[in-house]
Tab-separated table of C-alpha atoms in Angstrom:
chain	number	residue	atom	x	y	z
A	30	MET	CA	-24.232	-74.311	55.315
A	31	ARG	CA	-27.878	-75.058	54.597
A	32	SER	CA	-28.989	-71.484	55.260
A	33	ASP	CA	-26.722	-70.298	52.412
A	34	PHE	CA	-28.211	-72.900	50.068
A	35	HIS	CA	-31.711	-71.810	51.126
A	36	ALA	CA	-30.846	-68.177	50.391
A	37	ARG	CA	-29.583	-69.117	46.907
A	38	LEU	CA	-32.862	-70.892	46.183
A	39	GLN	CA	-34.789	-67.827	47.349
A	40	ALA	CA	-32.737	-65.622	45.020
A	41	LEU	CA	-33.418	-67.937	42.061
A	42	ALA	CA	-37.146	-68.200	42.715
A	43	SER	CA	-38.234	-64.823	43.991
A	44	GLY	CA	-41.865	-64.958	45.109
A	45	TYR	CA	-41.945	-68.761	45.389
A	46	ARG	CA	-42.346	-70.524	48.705
A	47	ILE	CA	-39.240	-72.450	49.762
A	48	TYR	CA	-39.683	-75.410	52.120
A	49	PHE	CA	-36.997	-77.544	53.756
A	50	GLN	CA	-38.288	-81.004	54.675
A	51	PRO	CA	-41.837	-79.825	55.394
A	52	PRO	CA	-43.795	-82.015	57.823
A	53	SER	CA	-46.896	-83.723	56.443
A	54	ASP	CA	-49.226	-81.406	58.389
A	55	VAL	CA	-47.942	-78.263	56.620
A	56	LYS	CA	-50.359	-76.846	54.042
A	57	MET	CA	-48.071	-75.859	51.181
A	58	ALA	CA	-48.804	-73.060	48.738
A	59	TYR	CA	-47.673	-73.163	45.109
A	60	PRO	CA	-45.560	-72.470	43.163
A	61	ALA	CA	-42.967	-73.815	45.560
A	62	ILE	CA	-39.575	-75.388	45.945
A	63	VAL	CA	-39.249	-78.281	48.384
A	64	TYR	CA	-35.820	-79.621	49.212
A	65	GLU	CA	-34.148	-82.106	51.514
A	66	LEU	CA	-30.668	-83.352	52.219
A	67	ASP	CA	-30.079	-86.361	49.988
A	68	ARG	CA	-26.417	-87.258	50.309
A	69	VAL	CA	-23.036	-86.150	51.661
A	70	VAL	CA	-19.996	-86.857	49.505
A	71	LYS	CA	-16.674	-86.842	51.340
A	72	LYS	CA	-13.307	-86.222	49.769
A	73	ARG	CA	-10.440	-87.794	51.646
A	74	ALA	CA	-6.663	-87.661	51.667
A	75	ASP	CA	-4.075	-88.767	54.219
A	76	ASN	CA	-6.745	-90.733	56.104
A	77	ARG	CA	-8.745	-87.546	56.721
A	78	THR	CA	-11.825	-85.953	55.305
A	79	TYR	CA	-10.846	-82.608	53.861
A	80	LEU	CA	-14.096	-81.675	52.125
A	81	GLN	CA	-17.770	-82.607	52.382
A	82	ASP	CA	-20.200	-81.690	49.641
A	83	ARG	CA	-23.894	-81.900	50.421
A	84	ARG	CA	-26.361	-82.948	47.756
A	85	TYR	CA	-29.944	-81.813	48.039
A	86	GLN	CA	-32.943	-83.217	46.230
A	87	VAL	CA	-34.821	-80.147	45.041
A	88	LYS	CA	-38.391	-80.266	43.701
A	89	LEU	CA	-39.900	-77.400	41.783
A	90	ILE	CA	-43.680	-77.765	42.118
A	91	THR	CA	-45.786	-75.600	39.830
A	92	LYS	CA	-48.851	-75.609	37.596
A	93	ASN	CA	-46.815	-74.115	34.750
A	94	PRO	CA	-45.113	-76.845	32.678
A	95	ASP	CA	-42.803	-74.159	31.210
A	96	ASP	CA	-41.906	-72.463	34.478
A	97	PRO	CA	-38.846	-70.183	34.070
A	98	VAL	CA	-37.463	-71.303	37.441
A	99	PHE	CA	-36.834	-74.692	35.802
A	100	ASP	CA	-34.193	-73.069	33.567
A	101	ALA	CA	-32.677	-71.234	36.531
A	102	LEU	CA	-32.288	-74.478	38.508
A	103	ALA	CA	-31.059	-76.430	35.469
A	104	SER	CA	-28.406	-73.817	34.713
A	105	LEU	CA	-26.704	-74.144	38.107
A	106	VAL	CA	-23.226	-75.612	37.646
A	107	HIS	CA	-23.725	-78.486	40.089
A	108	SER	CA	-27.328	-79.257	39.165
A	109	GLU	CA	-28.627	-82.436	37.541
A	110	PHE	CA	-32.213	-82.775	36.328
A	111	GLU	CA	-33.487	-86.128	37.585
A	112	ARG	CA	-37.114	-86.518	36.464
A	113	HIS	CA	-40.547	-84.970	35.966
A	114	TYR	CA	-43.945	-86.174	37.100
A	115	THR	CA	-47.413	-84.725	37.619
A	116	THR	CA	-49.708	-85.132	40.602
A	117	ASP	CA	-53.031	-83.371	41.133
A	118	THR	CA	-52.408	-81.119	38.095
A	119	LEU	CA	-49.070	-79.966	39.547
A	120	ASN	CA	-45.789	-80.449	37.702
A	121	HIS	CA	-42.935	-81.770	39.827
A	122	PHE	CA	-39.436	-81.183	38.453
A	123	VAL	CA	-36.833	-83.049	40.507
A	124	PHE	CA	-33.190	-81.963	40.591
A	125	ASN	CA	-30.111	-83.165	42.456
A	126	ILE	CA	-28.044	-80.129	43.358
A	127	TYR	CA	-24.671	-80.210	45.076
A	128	ASP	CA	-23.910	-77.428	47.510
A	129	VAL	CA	-20.215	-77.362	46.612
A	130	LYS	CA	-17.765	-75.272	48.574
A	131	GLU	CA	-15.453	-73.641	46.049
């Protein structure tokens, strides 16, 4: 459930703003985490889907190039660091994180 994933992000980045698919008219404050649903991976057997794992693209946006939240996101078991880029003096760290039901 997305609300559980959101709560986990809040626990990892206490004090950061967490946005899910913010509309373009939202004035964001930084440091922040912005995430969106990127993919759903289905596991099938006997012609049925028995499990669906959601993958979210998660962006850590911060002025600090050595932000400690980077390590927290990177250390998640189902997290993959995708890329880094800068825009308007802000560092963007992009992760793909699976919300796996275990």
